[in-house]
Amino acid sequence: TFPSPDDRGVGLGVSFRYFADGVYDRGNSKTNLVEARAIVAEIVRRLTSEVESRWSIGVVTFNSSQQHLIEDLLEDECRTRPDLRKWFSDEVPESVFVKNLENVQGDERDVILFSICYGPDAARKPTMNFGPINQAGGERRLNVAITRARREVIVFSSIRETDIDLNRSNKTGVEHLKTFLDYADRGPRAILEAASPTGLDTDSP
């Protein structure tokens, strides 16, 4: 994460939105409908805001299934709200995009909405499988996803850092995801504690 003089200002930095009722449809669609609906609602709210509509938006998902679900829900919104269509076309300099970890490299927007998607299934059993993050080099894919924003990253998640059990996974990407979720939730102290097991403060900011 890049340092900033104002990491928690309004409309700046990284923030965390937790959905306790989020369910990852592990055996079927491989999607999280609660997160998808929340992201679409946030997009519509921003695009219809006189102030926030000035900032371009991108959505990053962990898998293509979640990407397609969000695209379908946005299409439904555009059918009922034709005034929204311009934001998904060449009428604006930077249209809204929805991409997954595998194809988002090189794209940037002012605001990135990041759907973790993975989480508890219908039986409330969490998964330690985070798709590409579990593969070799998964930490690089995570790094690409969380550095697409110029101003703000909003993490939409049905899991917290405490739900990731590193005893069940030895992948670097999973370890980095755990720390990133903690950082999004608690701020820079999470990075300090991950880098310094003693918990002591550093000598300088």
CSV table of C-alpha atoms in Angstrom, one decimal:
chain,number,residue,atom,x,y,z
A,1,THR,CA,0.0,0.0,0.0
A,2,PHE,CA,1.3,3.5,-0.8
A,3,PRO,CA,1.7,6.0,2.0
A,4,SER,CA,-0.6,9.0,2.0
A,5,PRO,CA,-0.8,12.2,4.2
A,6,ASP,CA,-4.5,11.6,4.5
A,7,ASP,CA,-5.3,7.9,4.4
A,8,ARG,CA,-8.8,8.1,5.9
A,9,GLY,CA,-10.2,11.4,4.4
A,10,VAL,CA,-13.7,11.5,2.9
A,11,GLY,CA,-13.4,9.9,-0.5
A,12,LEU,CA,-9.8,8.9,-0.1
A,13,GLY,CA,-7.9,5.8,1.0
A,14,VAL,CA,-9.1,2.3,1.7
A,15,SER,CA,-12.3,1.4,3.5
A,16,PHE,CA,-14.1,-1.8,4.4
A,17,ARG,CA,-17.7,-2.8,4.1
A,18,TYR,CA,-18.6,-6.1,5.8
A,19,PHE,CA,-21.7,-8.1,4.9
A,20,ALA,CA,-22.5,-10.6,7.7
A,21,ASP,CA,-25.3,-12.0,5.5
A,22,GLY,CA,-23.1,-12.5,2.5
A,23,VAL,CA,-23.1,-16.1,1.1
A,24,TYR,CA,-20.7,-17.6,-1.4
A,25,ASP,CA,-22.7,-20.0,-3.7
A,26,ARG,CA,-19.8,-22.5,-3.7
A,27,GLY,CA,-21.5,-25.4,-5.4
A,28,ASN,CA,-23.4,-23.6,-8.1
A,29,SER,CA,-23.0,-20.1,-9.4
A,30,LYS,CA,-19.7,-19.3,-7.7
A,31,THR,CA,-21.1,-15.8,-6.8
A,32,ASN,CA,-22.0,-13.7,-3.8
A,33,LEU,CA,-25.3,-12.0,-4.5
A,34,VAL,CA,-25.3,-9.8,-1.4
A,35,GLU,CA,-22.0,-8.2,-2.3
A,36,ALA,CA,-23.0,-7.9,-6.0
A,37,ARG,CA,-26.2,-6.0,-5.1
A,38,ALA,CA,-24.4,-3.7,-2.7
A,39,ILE,CA,-21.8,-2.8,-5.3
A,40,VAL,CA,-24.5,-2.1,-7.9
A,41,ALA,CA,-26.3,0.1,-5.4
A,42,GLU,CA,-23.1,2.0,-4.7
A,43,ILE,CA,-22.4,2.5,-8.4
A,44,VAL,CA,-26.0,3.9,-9.0
A,45,ARG,CA,-25.7,6.1,-5.9
A,46,ARG,CA,-22.4,7.6,-7.1
A,47,LEU,CA,-23.5,8.1,-10.7
A,48,THR,CA,-26.6,9.9,-9.6
A,49,SER,CA,-24.7,12.1,-7.2
A,50,GLU,CA,-23.9,15.7,-8.4
A,51,VAL,CA,-20.6,15.6,-6.5
A,52,GLU,CA,-19.4,12.0,-6.6
A,53,SER,CA,-20.3,11.4,-10.3
A,54,ARG,CA,-17.2,13.4,-11.2
A,55,TRP,CA,-15.0,10.4,-10.1
A,56,SER,CA,-14.6,7.5,-12.5
A,57,ILE,CA,-15.5,4.0,-11.2
A,58,GLY,CA,-14.1,0.5,-11.7
A,59,VAL,CA,-15.1,-2.8,-10.2
A,60,VAL,CA,-12.7,-5.7,-9.5
A,61,THR,CA,-13.9,-9.2,-8.6
A,62,PHE,CA,-12.0,-12.3,-7.6
A,63,ASN,CA,-13.6,-14.4,-10.3
A,64,SER,CA,-15.4,-14.1,-13.6
A,65,SER,CA,-18.7,-15.4,-12.3
A,66,GLN,CA,-19.0,-12.5,-9.9
A,67,GLN,CA,-17.9,-10.2,-12.7
A,68,HIS,CA,-20.7,-11.4,-14.9
A,69,LEU,CA,-23.3,-11.2,-12.1
A,70,ILE,CA,-22.5,-7.6,-11.5
A,71,GLU,CA,-22.6,-6.8,-15.2
A,72,ASP,CA,-26.1,-8.4,-15.4
A,73,LEU,CA,-27.4,-6.5,-12.4
A,74,LEU,CA,-26.0,-3.2,-13.9
A,75,GLU,CA,-27.7,-4.0,-17.2
A,76,ASP,CA,-31.0,-4.5,-15.3
A,77,GLU,CA,-30.5,-1.0,-13.7
A,78,CYS,CA,-29.8,0.6,-17.1
A,79,ARG,CA,-33.0,-0.9,-18.5
A,80,THR,CA,-35.0,0.9,-15.9
A,81,ARG,CA,-32.8,4.0,-15.8
A,82,PRO,CA,-31.7,4.8,-19.3
A,83,ASP,CA,-30.0,7.9,-18.0
A,84,LEU,CA,-27.3,5.7,-16.6
A,85,ARG,CA,-26.2,4.2,-19.9
A,86,LYS,CA,-23.9,7.1,-20.8
A,87,TRP,CA,-21.6,6.1,-17.9
A,88,PHE,CA,-21.0,2.7,-19.6
A,89,SER,CA,-20.2,4.1,-23.0
A,90,ASP,CA,-17.8,6.3,-24.9
A,91,GLU,CA,-19.8,9.4,-23.9
A,92,VAL,CA,-17.6,9.8,-20.9
A,93,PRO,CA,-13.8,9.9,-20.8
A,94,GLU,CA,-13.6,6.9,-18.5
A,95,SER,CA,-16.6,4.6,-18.5
A,96,VAL,CA,-17.4,2.2,-15.6
A,97,PHE,CA,-15.7,-1.1,-16.0
A,98,VAL,CA,-16.2,-4.5,-14.3
A,99,LYS,CA,-13.3,-6.8,-14.5
A,100,ASN,CA,-11.8,-9.8,-12.6
A,101,LEU,CA,-8.3,-10.3,-11.3
A,102,GLU,CA,-7.2,-12.0,-14.5
A,103,ASN,CA,-8.0,-9.1,-16.8
A,104,VAL,CA,-7.8,-5.9,-14.9
A,105,GLN,CA,-4.1,-5.2,-15.2
A,106,GLY,CA,-3.4,-1.8,-16.8
A,107,ASP,CA,-6.8,-0.3,-16.0
A,108,GLU,CA,-7.2,2.6,-13.6
A,109,ARG,CA,-10.1,4.6,-12.2
A,110,ASP,CA,-10.6,7.2,-9.5
A,111,VAL,CA,-12.6,4.8,-7.3
A,112,ILE,CA,-12.3,1.0,-7.2
A,113,LEU,CA,-15.0,-1.2,-5.7
A,114,PHE,CA,-13.4,-4.6,-4.8
A,115,SER,CA,-15.7,-7.6,-4.4
A,116,ILE,CA,-14.0,-10.4,-2.4
A,117,CYS,CA,-16.9,-12.7,-3.3
A,118,TYR,CA,-15.6,-15.7,-1.4
A,119,GLY,CA,-17.0,-16.3,2.0
A,120,PRO,CA,-19.2,-18.6,4.1
A,121,ASP,CA,-21.5,-20.9,2.1
A,122,ALA,CA,-25.2,-21.6,2.8
A,123,ALA,CA,-24.1,-23.7,5.8
A,124,ARG,CA,-22.0,-20.8,7.0
A,125,LYS,CA,-18.8,-22.8,6.4
A,126,PRO,CA,-16.0,-20.5,5.3
A,127,THR,CA,-13.6,-21.4,2.5
A,128,MET,CA,-9.9,-21.1,2.3
A,129,ASN,CA,-10.1,-21.2,-1.5
A,130,PHE,CA,-9.7,-17.7,-3.0
A,131,GLY,CA,-9.3,-18.7,-6.6
A,132,PRO,CA,-6.2,-17.1,-8.3
A,133,ILE,CA,-4.9,-15.9,-4.9
A,134,ASN,CA,-4.3,-19.5,-3.9
A,135,GLN,CA,-2.0,-20.1,-6.9
A,136,ALA,CA,1.7,-19.5,-7.1
A,137,GLY,CA,2.1,-15.8,-7.6
A,138,GLY,CA,-1.3,-15.1,-6.2
A,139,GLU,CA,0.1,-12.2,-4.2
A,140,ARG,CA,1.0,-10.4,-7.4
A,141,ARG,CA,-2.6,-10.7,-8.6
A,142,LEU,CA,-3.8,-9.2,-5.4
A,143,ASN,CA,-1.3,-6.4,-5.7
A,144,VAL,CA,-2.6,-5.6,-9.2
A,145,ALA,CA,-6.2,-5.5,-7.9
A,146,ILE,CA,-5.7,-3.2,-5.0
A,147,THR,CA,-3.5,-0.7,-6.9
A,148,ARG,CA,-6.0,0.2,-9.7
A,149,ALA,CA,-7.5,3.3,-7.8
A,150,ARG,CA,-6.2,6.9,-7.9
A,151,ARG,CA,-8.3,8.0,-5.0
A,152,GLU,CA,-10.2,5.4,-3.2
A,153,VAL,CA,-10.7,1.6,-2.7
A,154,ILE,CA,-13.8,0.3,-1.1
A,155,VAL,CA,-13.6,-3.4,-0.1
A,156,PHE,CA,-16.9,-5.3,-0.1
A,157,SER,CA,-16.4,-8.5,1.8
A,158,SER,CA,-18.4,-11.3,3.6
A,159,ILE,CA,-15.3,-12.3,5.5
A,160,ARG,CA,-13.1,-10.6,8.0
A,161,GLU,CA,-9.4,-11.0,8.5
A,162,THR,CA,-10.1,-13.4,11.4
A,163,ASP,CA,-12.0,-15.8,9.1
A,164,ILE,CA,-8.8,-16.6,7.2
A,165,ASP,CA,-7.0,-19.4,8.9
A,166,LEU,CA,-3.3,-19.5,7.8
A,167,ASN,CA,-3.0,-23.0,9.4
A,168,ARG,CA,-5.2,-24.2,6.5
A,169,SER,CA,-3.2,-22.4,3.7
A,170,ASN,CA,0.5,-21.8,3.3
A,171,LYS,CA,0.1,-19.6,0.2
A,172,THR,CA,1.7,-16.1,0.3
A,173,GLY,CA,-1.3,-14.6,-1.6
A,174,VAL,CA,-3.7,-15.8,1.1
A,175,GLU,CA,-1.4,-14.4,3.8
A,176,HIS,CA,-1.3,-11.0,2.0
A,177,LEU,CA,-5.1,-11.1,1.6
A,178,LYS,CA,-5.6,-11.6,5.3
A,179,THR,CA,-3.4,-8.6,6.1
A,180,PHE,CA,-5.0,-6.5,3.5
A,181,LEU,CA,-8.5,-7.1,4.8
A,182,ASP,CA,-7.2,-6.2,8.3
A,183,TYR,CA,-5.7,-3.0,6.9
A,184,ALA,CA,-8.9,-2.1,5.1
A,185,ASP,CA,-10.9,-2.6,8.3
A,186,ARG,CA,-8.5,-1.2,11.0
A,187,GLY,CA,-6.1,1.0,9.1
A,188,PRO,CA,-2.3,1.3,9.1
A,189,ARG,CA,-1.8,-0.4,12.5
A,190,ALA,CA,-2.7,-3.7,10.8
A,191,ILE,CA,0.4,-3.3,8.5
A,192,LEU,CA,2.6,-2.4,11.5
A,193,GLU,CA,1.5,-5.4,13.5
A,194,ALA,CA,2.0,-7.8,10.5
A,195,ALA,CA,5.5,-6.4,9.8
A,196,SER,CA,6.5,-6.2,13.5
A,197,PRO,CA,5.3,-9.3,15.5
A,198,THR,CA,6.4,-7.5,18.7
A,199,GLY,CA,3.7,-4.9,18.2
A,200,LEU,CA,6.2,-2.1,19.0
A,201,ASP,CA,5.8,1.2,17.1
A,202,THR,CA,8.4,2.2,14.5
A,203,ASP,CA,10.8,5.1,15.2
A,204,SER,CA,9.3,7.2,12.5
A,205,PRO,CA,5.9,7.5,10.7
